Coordinates of C-alpha atoms in Angstrom, one line a residue:
X1 CA 0.2 0.0 -0.2
X2 CA 1.0 3.9 -0.5
X3 CA 1.3 6.2 1.9
X4 CA -1.7 6.9 4.1
X5 CA -3.3 3.9 3.3
X6 CA -3.9 4.6 -0.5
X7 CA -2.8 2.5 -2.7
X8 CA 0.1 2.4 -5.0
X9 CA -1.5 2.0 -8.2
X10 CA -3.9 5.1 -7.3
X11 CA -1.1 6.8 -6.4
X12 CA 0.9 6.4 -9.7
X13 CA -2.4 6.9 -11.7
X14 CA -2.8 10.1 -10.4
X15 CA 1.0 11.2 -10.8
X16 CA 1.1 9.8 -14.3
X17 CA -2.3 11.9 -15.2
X18 CA -0.7 15.7 -13.9
X19 CA 2.3 17.3 -15.1
X20 CA 4.6 18.6 -12.4
X21 CA 5.7 21.3 -14.4
X22 CA 1.8 22.7 -14.8
X23 CA 1.0 22.5 -11.5
X24 CA 4.3 24.3 -10.2
X25 CA 3.6 26.7 -12.8
X26 CA 0.7 27.7 -10.5
X27 CA 3.0 28.8 -8.0
X28 CA 6.0 29.9 -9.2
X29 CA 6.6 31.9 -12.2
X30 CA 9.1 29.5 -14.2
X31 CA 11.5 30.6 -17.5
X32 CA 12.5 27.7 -19.9
X33 CA 16.6 26.7 -19.1
X34 CA 17.2 23.7 -21.7
X35 CA 15.7 21.2 -21.0
X36 CA 14.4 22.1 -17.7
X37 CA 12.4 25.3 -16.3
X38 CA 13.6 27.2 -14.0
X39 CA 12.6 29.5 -11.2
X40 CA 12.7 31.5 -7.7
X41 CA 12.5 28.7 -5.0
X42 CA 9.3 29.0 -3.1
X43 CA 11.0 27.2 0.0
X44 CA 14.0 29.6 0.9
X45 CA 14.6 33.6 -0.1
X46 CA 17.4 33.8 -3.2
X47 CA 17.9 36.4 -6.0
X48 CA 19.1 34.1 -8.9
X49 CA 16.8 31.0 -9.6
X50 CA 18.1 27.4 -8.6
X51 CA 15.0 25.9 -8.5
X52 CA 14.3 23.5 -11.0
X53 CA 11.5 21.4 -12.6
X54 CA 12.0 18.5 -15.0
X55 CA 8.7 17.7 -17.0
X56 CA 10.5 14.5 -18.6
X57 CA 11.1 13.2 -15.0
X58 CA 8.1 14.6 -13.3
X59 CA 10.3 15.9 -10.5
X60 CA 12.0 19.2 -8.9
X61 CA 14.9 20.2 -7.2
X62 CA 16.4 23.4 -5.9
X63 CA 19.8 23.6 -5.5
X64 CA 19.7 26.4 -3.1
X65 CA 17.9 24.7 -0.4
X66 CA 18.2 21.1 -1.4
X67 CA 14.8 20.6 -1.6
X68 CA 13.5 17.7 -3.9
X69 CA 10.9 15.7 -4.8
X70 CA 8.1 14.9 -6.9
X71 CA 4.5 16.6 -7.3
X72 CA 3.1 15.2 -4.1
X73 CA 6.2 16.7 -2.1
X74 CA 6.1 19.9 -3.7
X75 CA 2.5 20.4 -3.0
X76 CA 3.0 19.0 0.5
X77 CA 6.0 21.3 1.4
X78 CA 4.2 24.2 -0.3
X79 CA 0.3 23.7 1.3
X80 CA 1.6 22.2 5.0
X81 CA -1.5 19.5 4.0
X82 CA -0.9 15.7 4.2
X83 CA -0.4 13.4 1.5
X84 CA -3.7 11.8 1.6
X85 CA -5.4 15.4 1.0
X86 CA -2.7 16.0 -1.6
X87 CA -3.7 12.9 -3.5
X88 CA -7.4 13.5 -2.8
X89 CA -7.1 17.2 -4.6
X90 CA -5.1 16.1 -7.4
X91 CA -7.5 12.8 -7.8
X92 CA -10.8 15.4 -8.4
X93 CA -8.5 17.7 -10.9
X94 CA -8.0 14.5 -13.0
X95 CA -11.0 12.2 -12.1
X96 CA -9.1 9.7 -10.2
X97 CA -11.7 8.5 -7.3
X98 CA -9.6 8.2 -4.3
X99 CA -10.7 6.1 -1.3
X100 CA -11.2 7.5 2.0
X101 CA -8.1 6.1 4.2
X102 CA -6.5 7.6 7.3
X103 CA -2.7 9.0 7.4
X104 CA -1.4 12.8 7.8
X105 CA -4.1 14.4 10.1
X106 CA -5.7 12.5 13.0
X107 CA -9.1 11.1 11.5
X108 CA -11.0 13.4 13.7
X109 CA -8.1 16.4 12.5
X110 CA -9.2 15.7 9.4
X111 CA -12.7 15.2 9.4
X112 CA -13.3 18.4 11.2
X113 CA -11.1 20.1 8.5
X114 CA -13.6 18.9 5.8
X115 CA -16.5 20.0 7.8
X116 CA -15.0 23.3 8.0
X117 CA -14.3 23.6 3.9
X118 CA -18.1 22.6 3.4
X119 CA -19.7 24.9 6.1
X120 CA -17.4 27.8 4.9
X121 CA -19.2 27.4 1.1
X122 CA -22.3 26.8 2.2
X123 CA -21.6 30.2 4.5
X124 CA -20.6 32.2 1.3
X125 CA -23.8 30.9 -0.6
X126 CA -25.9 32.0 2.1
X127 CA -24.0 35.7 2.1
X128 CA -24.5 35.7 -1.2
X129 CA -27.9 35.0 -1.4
X130 CA -28.5 37.3 1.1
X131 CA -27.1 40.1 -1.1
X132 CA -28.7 39.2 -4.0
X133 CA -31.9 38.0 -3.1
X134 CA -32.7 39.6 0.4
X135 CA -34.8 42.1 1.0
X136 CA -32.8 43.1 3.6
X137 CA -29.9 42.7 1.2
X138 CA -31.2 46.4 -0.8
X139 CA -28.9 48.5 1.5
X140 CA -25.7 46.2 0.9
X141 CA -26.8 46.0 -3.2
X142 CA -27.0 50.5 -2.8
X143 CA -23.7 50.6 -0.9
X144 CA -21.8 48.4 -3.3
X145 CA -22.9 50.5 -6.1
X146 CA -21.7 54.1 -4.3
X147 CA -18.4 51.8 -4.5
X148 CA -18.5 51.5 -7.9
X149 CA -18.5 47.9 -7.5
X150 CA -20.4 46.4 -11.0
X151 CA -22.4 43.2 -10.9
X152 CA -20.3 41.0 -12.6
X153 CA -17.6 42.0 -10.6
X154 CA -19.8 41.2 -7.2
X155 CA -20.4 37.5 -8.5
X156 CA -16.5 36.9 -9.4
X157 CA -15.7 37.6 -5.9
X158 CA -18.6 36.2 -4.3
X159 CA -19.4 39.2 -2.4
X160 CA -22.6 38.4 0.5
X161 CA -24.3 40.5 3.0
X162 CA -24.5 39.3 6.8
X163 CA -28.4 40.6 7.8
X164 CA -28.6 42.6 10.7
X165 CA -30.1 40.3 13.0
X166 CA -28.5 38.4 15.6
X167 CA -28.1 34.4 14.4
X168 CA -28.9 34.7 10.7
X169 CA -26.8 32.6 9.3
X170 CA -26.5 30.2 12.6
X171 CA -30.1 29.3 12.3
X172 CA -29.5 28.7 8.5
X173 CA -26.6 26.9 8.7
X174 CA -28.1 24.6 11.8
X175 CA -30.9 24.1 9.3
X176 CA -28.6 22.6 6.7
X177 CA -27.1 20.1 9.2
X178 CA -24.2 21.8 10.5
X179 CA -23.7 22.2 14.2
X180 CA -22.7 24.9 16.7
X181 CA -19.4 24.0 17.7
X182 CA -18.1 24.0 14.1
X183 CA -19.9 27.3 13.4
X184 CA -18.1 28.7 16.2
X185 CA -14.4 26.8 15.0
X186 CA -15.0 28.4 11.4
X187 CA -15.4 32.0 13.6
X188 CA -18.7 32.0 12.5
X189 CA -20.7 32.1 15.3
X190 CA -19.9 32.8 19.1
X191 CA -21.6 31.4 22.3
X192 CA -24.0 33.7 23.8
X193 CA -22.1 34.8 26.9
X194 CA -19.5 36.2 25.0
X195 CA -21.6 39.1 24.3
X196 CA -24.7 40.7 24.5
X197 CA -26.9 38.7 22.4
X198 CA -30.5 38.6 23.1
X199 CA -31.4 35.6 25.2
X200 CA -33.9 34.6 22.7
X201 CA -33.3 31.6 20.3
X202 CA -32.9 28.0 21.1
X203 CA -29.5 27.7 19.6
X204 CA -27.2 29.5 22.5
X205 CA -24.9 31.0 20.1
X206 CA -25.4 34.8 17.6
X207 CA -23.1 35.5 14.5
X208 CA -20.0 37.0 14.3
X209 CA -21.1 39.0 11.2
X210 CA -23.7 41.0 11.1
X211 CA -24.9 44.2 8.8
X212 CA -21.9 43.6 6.4
X213 CA -21.0 43.3 3.3
X214 CA -18.8 40.2 3.4
X215 CA -15.9 38.9 1.1
X216 CA -15.1 35.5 0.7
X217 CA -10.9 35.1 1.7
X218 CA -10.2 32.3 -0.8
X219 CA -7.0 30.0 -0.5
X220 CA -4.6 28.8 -3.3
X221 CA -6.5 26.0 -3.5
X222 CA -9.7 27.8 -4.0
X223 CA -11.3 27.0 -0.9
X224 CA -13.2 29.6 1.5
X225 CA -11.2 29.9 4.6
X226 CA -12.3 32.9 6.3
X227 CA -14.3 36.2 5.6
X228 CA -14.1 39.7 6.0
X229 CA -16.9 42.0 6.7
X230 CA -17.1 45.8 6.0
X231 CA -20.2 47.6 8.4
X232 CA -23.0 49.1 6.0
X233 CA -24.3 52.0 7.9
X234 CA -23.0 52.9 11.3
X235 CA -20.8 50.6 14.1
X236 CA -17.7 49.6 14.5
X237 CA -15.6 48.1 13.4
X238 CA -15.6 49.0 10.1
X239 CA -13.8 46.2 8.8
X240 CA -14.0 42.9 10.7
X241 CA -12.0 39.7 10.2
X242 CA -12.3 35.9 10.8
X243 CA -10.5 35.0 13.5
X244 CA -7.7 32.5 13.1
X245 CA -9.1 28.7 12.8
X246 CA -8.0 25.2 11.7
X247 CA -8.0 26.4 8.2
X248 CA -6.6 30.0 8.1
X249 CA -4.0 32.4 9.0
X250 CA -3.6 36.0 8.8
X251 CA 0.0 36.0 8.3
X252 CA 0.2 33.4 5.6
X253 CA -3.2 34.7 3.5
X254 CA -3.1 37.2 1.2
X255 CA -7.2 38.3 0.1
X256 CA -7.7 38.0 -3.8
X257 CA -4.2 36.0 -4.3
X258 CA -5.7 33.1 -6.2
X259 CA -7.5 35.9 -8.6
X260 CA -4.4 37.4 -9.0
X261 CA -1.9 35.0 -9.5
X262 CA -2.0 33.8 -13.0
X263 CA -1.8 37.6 -14.2
X264 CA 1.0 38.1 -11.7
X265 CA 3.2 35.3 -13.4
X266 CA 3.0 36.7 -16.6
X267 CA 3.5 40.2 -15.7
X268 CA 6.1 38.9 -12.6
X269 CA 4.7 41.5 -10.8
X270 CA 2.2 42.0 -7.9
X271 CA 0.5 45.1 -6.1
X272 CA 0.0 44.9 -2.5
X273 CA -3.1 47.1 -1.3
X274 CA -4.4 47.1 2.1
X275 CA -8.1 46.9 1.6
X276 CA -10.8 44.5 0.3
X277 CA -12.1 47.8 -1.8
X278 CA -8.9 48.2 -3.0
X279 CA -8.0 45.1 -4.6
X280 CA -11.6 44.2 -6.4
X281 CA -11.5 48.1 -7.9
X282 CA -8.1 47.3 -9.5
X283 CA -9.1 43.6 -10.7
X284 CA -12.6 45.5 -11.8
X285 CA -10.6 48.3 -14.0
X286 CA -8.2 45.5 -15.7
X287 CA -5.6 45.8 -13.2
X288 CA -6.1 41.9 -12.3
X289 CA -2.0 41.3 -10.7
X290 CA -3.3 42.6 -7.1
X291 CA -3.4 41.5 -3.9
X292 CA -4.7 42.6 -0.3
X293 CA -3.2 42.4 3.3
X294 CA -5.7 41.5 5.9
X295 CA -5.7 44.0 8.2
X296 CA -2.2 43.1 9.2
X297 CA 1.4 44.2 8.6
X298 CA 3.5 41.8 5.8
X299 CA 5.1 38.6 7.5
X300 CA 7.8 36.8 6.1
X301 CA 5.3 33.9 5.4
X302 CA 3.8 36.7 2.9
X303 CA 7.0 37.7 1.0
X304 CA 7.7 33.2 1.0
X305 CA 4.6 33.4 -0.7
X306 CA 4.5 36.6 -3.5
X307 CA 8.0 34.9 -4.5
X308 CA 6.4 32.1 -5.8
X309 CA 4.4 34.1 -8.6
X310 CA 6.6 37.6 -9.1
X311 CA 9.9 38.6 -8.9
X312 CA 8.5 42.4 -9.1
X313 CA 6.3 44.2 -5.9
X314 CA 4.3 47.2 -5.8
X315 CA 3.3 48.6 -2.6
X316 CA 0.3 50.8 -2.9
X317 CA -0.7 51.7 0.9
X318 CA -2.9 54.8 2.0
X319 CA -1.0 58.3 1.6
X320 CA -1.5 59.3 5.4
X321 CA 1.1 58.7 7.8
X322 CA -0.2 55.4 8.7
X323 CA 0.2 54.3 5.0
X324 CA 4.0 55.8 4.9
X325 CA 4.7 54.0 8.3
X326 CA 3.1 50.6 6.5
X327 CA 5.4 50.8 3.9
X328 CA 8.7 51.7 5.9
X329 CA 7.6 48.6 8.1
X330 CA 8.0 46.3 5.2
X331 CA 11.9 47.4 4.4
X332 CA 13.1 44.5 6.4
X333 CA 11.5 42.0 4.7
X334 CA 11.7 42.8 1.5
X335 CA 15.7 43.9 1.4
X336 CA 18.0 40.9 -0.2
X337 CA 15.1 39.1 -0.7
X338 CA 15.7 38.8 -4.5
X339 CA 12.3 41.1 -4.6
X340 CA 12.4 44.4 -6.6
X341 CA 10.3 46.7 -4.6
X342 CA 8.6 49.9 -5.9
X343 CA 6.2 52.0 -3.7
X344 CA 2.9 54.0 -5.5
X345 CA 2.6 57.2 -3.5
X346 CA -1.4 58.1 -4.2
X347 CA -2.3 62.0 -4.3
X348 CA -3.9 63.6 -0.9
X349 CA -6.8 62.2 0.0
X350 CA -7.2 59.4 -2.8
X351 CA -6.9 55.6 -2.3
X352 CA -6.7 53.1 -4.8
X353 CA -10.4 52.1 -5.0
X354 CA -11.0 56.3 -5.3
X355 CA -8.0 56.9 -7.6
X356 CA -8.8 53.9 -10.0
X357 CA -12.3 55.0 -10.2
X358 CA -11.2 58.7 -11.4
X359 CA -8.4 58.1 -13.7
X360 CA -8.8 54.5 -14.6
X361 CA -5.9 51.8 -14.9
X362 CA -4.1 53.9 -17.5
X363 CA -3.5 56.5 -15.0
X364 CA -2.4 54.1 -12.4
X365 CA 0.5 52.6 -14.9
X366 CA 1.8 56.2 -14.7
X367 CA 2.1 56.2 -11.2
X368 CA 3.8 52.6 -11.4
X369 CA 6.5 53.4 -13.9
X370 CA 7.4 56.6 -12.0
X371 CA 7.3 55.3 -8.7
X372 CA 10.8 55.1 -6.8
X373 CA 12.1 51.8 -5.2
X374 CA 11.3 51.0 -1.4
X375 CA 14.8 51.9 -0.8
X376 CA 14.7 55.0 -1.8
X377 CA 11.1 55.5 -0.7
X378 CA 12.7 55.1 3.1
X379 CA 15.5 57.2 2.2
X380 CA 13.5 60.2 0.9
X381 CA 11.5 60.1 3.6
X382 CA 14.2 60.1 6.2
X383 CA 16.0 63.2 4.6
X384 CA 12.8 65.2 4.4
X385 CA 12.7 64.7 8.0
X386 CA 16.0 66.1 7.8
X387 CA 15.8 69.3 6.3
X388 CA 12.6 70.2 8.0
X389 CA 13.8 69.3 11.3
X390 CA 15.9 71.0 13.9
X391 CA 20.2 70.0 14.0
X392 CA 19.4 66.7 16.2
X393 CA 16.4 66.0 13.8
X394 CA 19.2 66.2 10.8
X395 CA 21.6 64.0 12.7
X396 CA 18.8 60.9 13.6
X397 CA 17.6 61.6 9.9
X398 CA 21.5 60.9 8.7
X399 CA 21.4 57.7 11.1
X400 CA 18.5 56.5 9.9
X401 CA 19.2 57.0 6.1
X402 CA 23.0 54.8 6.8
X403 CA 20.7 52.4 9.0
X404 CA 18.7 52.0 5.8
X405 CA 21.7 51.9 3.2
X406 CA 23.3 49.1 5.6
X407 CA 20.6 47.0 4.5
X408 CA 21.4 46.7 1.1
X409 CA 23.7 44.0 0.0
X410 CA 25.0 45.6 -3.0
X411 CA 28.1 48.1 -2.5
X412 CA 27.4 50.4 -5.5
X413 CA 23.9 50.9 -4.5
X414 CA 24.9 51.8 -1.8
X415 CA 27.8 54.1 -2.9
X416 CA 25.5 55.5 -5.3
X417 CA 22.9 56.2 -2.9
X418 CA 25.2 58.2 0.3
X419 CA 26.8 60.2 -2.2
X420 CA 23.1 61.3 -3.3
X421 CA 22.1 61.9 0.6
X422 CA 25.4 63.4 0.8
X423 CA 25.1 66.3 -1.9
X424 CA 21.3 66.9 -0.6
X425 CA 21.8 67.4 3.0
X426 CA 25.3 69.6 2.1
X427 CA 27.7 67.0 3.7
X428 CA 30.9 65.3 2.6
X429 CA 30.5 61.9 1.2
X430 CA 33.4 60.0 3.5
X431 CA 32.2 61.7 6.6
X432 CA 29.1 59.5 6.4
X433 CA 31.1 56.8 5.0
X434 CA 33.0 57.2 8.4
X435 CA 29.6 56.8 10.2
X436 CA 28.9 53.7 8.9
X437 CA 31.5 51.7 11.4
X438 CA 29.6 53.1 14.9
X439 CA 25.8 52.4 13.4
X440 CA 27.2 48.6 13.0
X441 CA 28.5 48.1 16.3
X442 CA 24.8 49.4 17.2
X443 CA 23.2 47.5 15.8
X444 CA 24.9 44.5 16.3
X445 CA 24.0 45.3 20.3
X446 CA 20.2 46.0 19.4
X447 CA 18.1 43.3 21.0
X448 CA 16.6 41.3 18.6
X449 CA 12.8 41.9 18.3
X450 CA 11.2 39.7 16.7
X451 CA 11.7 36.0 16.3
X452 CA 13.8 35.3 13.3
X453 CA 12.6 32.7 10.1
X454 CA 14.3 29.8 10.6
X455 CA 16.6 29.1 7.6
X456 CA 16.4 26.2 5.3
X457 CA 18.1 23.0 5.3
X458 CA 20.9 23.7 3.2
X459 CA 21.9 21.4 -0.2
X460 CA 23.1 17.6 -0.1
X461 CA 26.3 18.6 -1.4
X462 CA 27.4 15.6 -3.2
X463 CA 29.7 13.6 -1.3
X464 CA 32.9 11.3 -2.0
X465 CA 35.0 11.4 -4.7
X466 CA 34.6 12.2 -8.1
X467 CA 34.4 9.1 -9.9
X468 CA 32.3 7.8 -7.4
X469 CA 29.8 11.1 -7.8
X470 CA 29.9 10.5 -11.6
X471 CA 28.8 7.1 -11.5
X472 CA 25.9 7.6 -9.3
X473 CA 25.0 11.0 -11.5
X474 CA 24.9 8.6 -14.6
X475 CA 23.6 6.0 -13.1
X476 CA 20.7 8.0 -11.9
X477 CA 20.5 9.8 -15.4
X478 CA 20.4 5.9 -17.1
X479 CA 23.5 6.4 -18.7
X480 CA 25.5 2.9 -17.1
X481 CA 24.8 -0.4 -19.7
X482 CA 24.1 -3.7 -18.6
X483 CA 27.8 -4.4 -18.6
X484 CA 28.7 -1.6 -16.5
X485 CA 26.1 -2.4 -13.9
X486 CA 27.6 -5.8 -13.8
X487 CA 31.3 -4.3 -12.5
X488 CA 29.3 -2.0 -9.9
X489 CA 29.2 -3.3 -6.6
X490 CA 27.7 -1.0 -3.5
X491 CA 30.3 -1.8 -1.6
X492 CA 33.2 0.0 -3.6
X493 CA 31.5 3.4 -2.3
X494 CA 32.9 5.2 0.4
X495 CA 29.3 7.4 1.3
X496 CA 26.0 5.3 2.7
X497 CA 23.7 6.8 0.6
X498 CA 25.5 6.3 -2.8
X499 CA 25.7 2.4 -1.5
X500 CA 21.9 2.7 -1.0
X501 CA 21.3 4.3 -4.0
X502 CA 22.5 1.7 -6.0
X503 CA 21.5 -1.5 -3.8
X504 CA 17.9 -0.5 -5.0
X505 CA 19.2 0.4 -8.4
X506 CA 20.0 -3.3 -8.6
X507 CA 16.7 -3.5 -7.8
X508 CA 14.8 -1.9 -10.2
X509 CA 16.2 -3.0 -13.8
X510 CA 14.5 -3.4 -16.8
X511 CA 14.6 -6.7 -19.1
X512 CA 17.6 -5.2 -21.3
X513 CA 19.6 -5.0 -17.9
X514 CA 19.7 -1.4 -17.2
X515 CA 18.2 1.0 -14.3
X516 CA 14.5 1.7 -14.7
X517 CA 14.7 5.4 -13.7
X518 CA 11.4 6.3 -13.0
X519 CA 11.0 3.6 -11.0
X520 CA 13.7 4.1 -9.1
X521 CA 12.9 7.6 -8.5
X522 CA 9.6 6.3 -7.3
X523 CA 11.0 4.4 -5.3
X524 CA 13.6 6.5 -3.3
X525 CA 12.4 10.4 -4.0
X526 CA 10.4 10.1 -0.4
X527 CA 13.1 8.4 1.4
X528 CA 15.0 9.9 4.2
X529 CA 18.6 8.9 3.5
X530 CA 18.4 9.3 -0.5
X531 CA 15.5 11.3 -1.5
X532 CA 17.2 15.0 -2.1
X533 CA 20.3 13.0 -3.5
X534 CA 18.3 11.4 -6.4
X535 CA 16.6 15.0 -6.9
X536 CA 19.9 16.6 -6.9
X537 CA 21.5 14.0 -9.2
X538 CA 18.6 13.6 -11.4
X539 CA 18.3 17.5 -12.2
X540 CA 22.2 18.2 -12.1
X541 CA 23.5 19.2 -15.6
X542 CA 27.0 18.0 -16.0
X543 CA 29.1 17.5 -19.6
X544 CA 31.4 14.5 -20.6
X545 CA 33.2 14.5 -23.6
X546 CA 33.2 10.6 -23.9
X547 CA 30.6 9.1 -21.8
X548 CA 31.0 5.2 -22.2
X549 CA 34.8 5.8 -21.8
X550 CA 34.6 8.1 -18.8
X551 CA 32.2 5.3 -17.2
X552 CA 34.8 2.7 -17.9
X553 CA 37.3 5.1 -16.1
X554 CA 35.3 5.6 -13.3
X555 CA 34.7 1.6 -12.8
X556 CA 38.3 0.8 -13.3
X557 CA 39.4 3.7 -10.6
X558 CA 37.1 2.2 -8.1
X559 CA 38.2 -1.4 -8.7
X560 CA 41.9 -0.2 -8.3
X561 CA 41.0 1.8 -5.0
X562 CA 39.3 -1.7 -4.3
X563 CA 42.1 -3.8 -4.9
X564 CA 44.3 -1.1 -2.9
X565 CA 41.9 -1.0 0.3
X566 CA 41.8 -5.2 0.1
X567 CA 45.9 -5.0 -0.5
X568 CA 46.2 -2.2 2.8
X569 CA 44.2 -4.7 4.9
X570 CA 45.9 -7.9 4.2
X571 CA 49.1 -6.3 4.9
X572 CA 48.2 -4.9 7.9
X573 CA 47.0 -8.2 8.8
X574 CA 50.3 -9.8 8.0
X575 CA 52.0 -7.4 9.8
X576 CA 50.0 -8.4 12.8
X577 CA 50.8 -12.4 12.0
X578 CA 54.4 -11.6 11.9
X579 CA 54.2 -9.8 15.7
X580 CA 52.3 -12.7 17.3
X581 CA 54.7 -15.6 15.4
X582 CA 51.7 -17.0 13.6
X583 CA 53.2 -18.7 11.0
X584 CA 50.8 -20.0 9.4
X585 CA 48.7 -17.0 9.0
X586 CA 52.2 -15.8 7.8
X587 CA 52.4 -18.1 4.6
X588 CA 48.9 -17.9 3.8
X589 CA 48.8 -14.1 3.6
X590 CA 51.7 -14.0 1.8
X591 CA 50.2 -16.5 -0.9
X592 CA 47.1 -13.8 -0.8
X593 CA 49.1 -10.6 -1.3
X594 CA 51.5 -12.5 -3.7
X595 CA 48.3 -13.7 -6.2
X596 CA 46.9 -10.4 -5.6
X597 CA 50.2 -8.6 -7.5
X598 CA 50.8 -11.7 -10.1
X599 CA 47.1 -10.4 -11.2
X600 CA 47.8 -7.1 -11.4
X601 CA 49.8 -7.0 -14.9
X602 CA 53.0 -6.3 -15.3
X603 CA 54.1 -6.8 -11.6
X604 CA 56.3 -10.2 -10.4
X605 CA 55.6 -12.0 -7.3
X606 CA 58.3 -11.4 -4.5
X607 CA 58.3 -12.2 -0.8
X608 CA 57.0 -9.8 1.3
X609 CA 57.7 -10.4 4.7
X610 CA 60.9 -8.5 5.2
X611 CA 59.6 -5.6 2.8
X612 CA 56.6 -5.0 4.8
X613 CA 58.5 -4.7 8.1
X614 CA 60.7 -1.9 6.4

């Protein structure tokens, strides 16, 4: 049986029907590189693409962090979902039925996740009906019209309405067969003792969202995982989001990313805004590579998600001081991330929603094209503070600018910006450079305010001598003939993972006596010892002038080294026998050593006892 008690036949059938390049391409911007595809790794930060996908072998490997595997491995690592869940999702896409099974999550947890998915879908449909059909939704329809949201846009984003009654959704969902505990777990209902809800009603719960335009929050697997609601009329808070649930993590999720990812991948750019209406309005204007934060600051997890789809980011925050501070807070996240980041500043009093309605997509594009980089935006903000303030303000601002520039890993970039800052403030460029060491020391003494994101494990780093590395590489590439394999012995290799790889290869030979590479990959891709190794060897592009001659040379070298190891061991044993005066063993070992030397071409037999003693 396969992983999670799903049969190998089902697992293989699904895997054979999907193309890993297509699946990965939905999450990572890939470009053609010879026979393979390359992109920025979604599992660690890098500036140059080292993440490689092979359509012919149906595997991926990152030469930066060492992550590798097949389509199942990729989706498990990307989404955090268990193996059976990934298999079922892919099975639904390609029309293969997967029987319910245990494995991954416990049965109880997985059953709850399934119930919450169905509940959120049902709640989203109910909110939608309340908007388009219910009399109570008239006020919300008028409000959406006042915000310029068209009917087709409302349908695209499945915008809904939560009526003002205390337990409208709760009663509707209970009537559909859901239970109160799941409504609470999904963040849709609250127990009555947690608020001032009226005592009437048999459910003992009331709705979290009331009198609100509702925005379903959809994850990259197209599941509704949460909701955001904007109050209609008077009331606080203006915006309310679902709490975190087993399905929903705010710091990992961006609104409308699922709708934006294709356009973001095509344009290699993702625009980040702060609000639901900002994202929806830009999509409606034809600017579809847009996603929104969920009332929280950007997180390292957000950056990791963004890098799957785009290499350029545009921050489009409100032009007030809060928006400026929000943009500045992202500097540490984006610096040296491999992403090119710009900041669009809107005119005073405008937000993305109102601006695009006034000036259209063309007006926004013009702003985007002239926008400064995030680094320049931060420097300019500090310089304006310096020019307008006291001498003390200028000193603090200069230090702030230098701290910003210190974050850049590019010395030429730093030098050019220091020159511009010096000219702007009328200071000596050398004085600014001299200030660097002091600030660096201060930064080192500054206590850590936030836990750092753990760095990913490094690449496997192929071990052993060149002959061993080349032979296992050529074996995984399918280049060894049946005759070559006959000369291959696992014991001849010094690296345990190589020995295991070769031993497994010998168990996956085809009728022609050559290794069945696909079967070998399937057998080892999830192997704890060899999984990363075999994905790396499969993707490694290494040129050999004459492959058969190189294989013959490597095999000959391994055989010679094996003889040398055997000879060395016999000589050591002979020395011990001589010291202990075991005459029979001395004669026997001498014969063995002489025989080995006779078999070595051009070497005559000799008496070894005295030679060994020397």
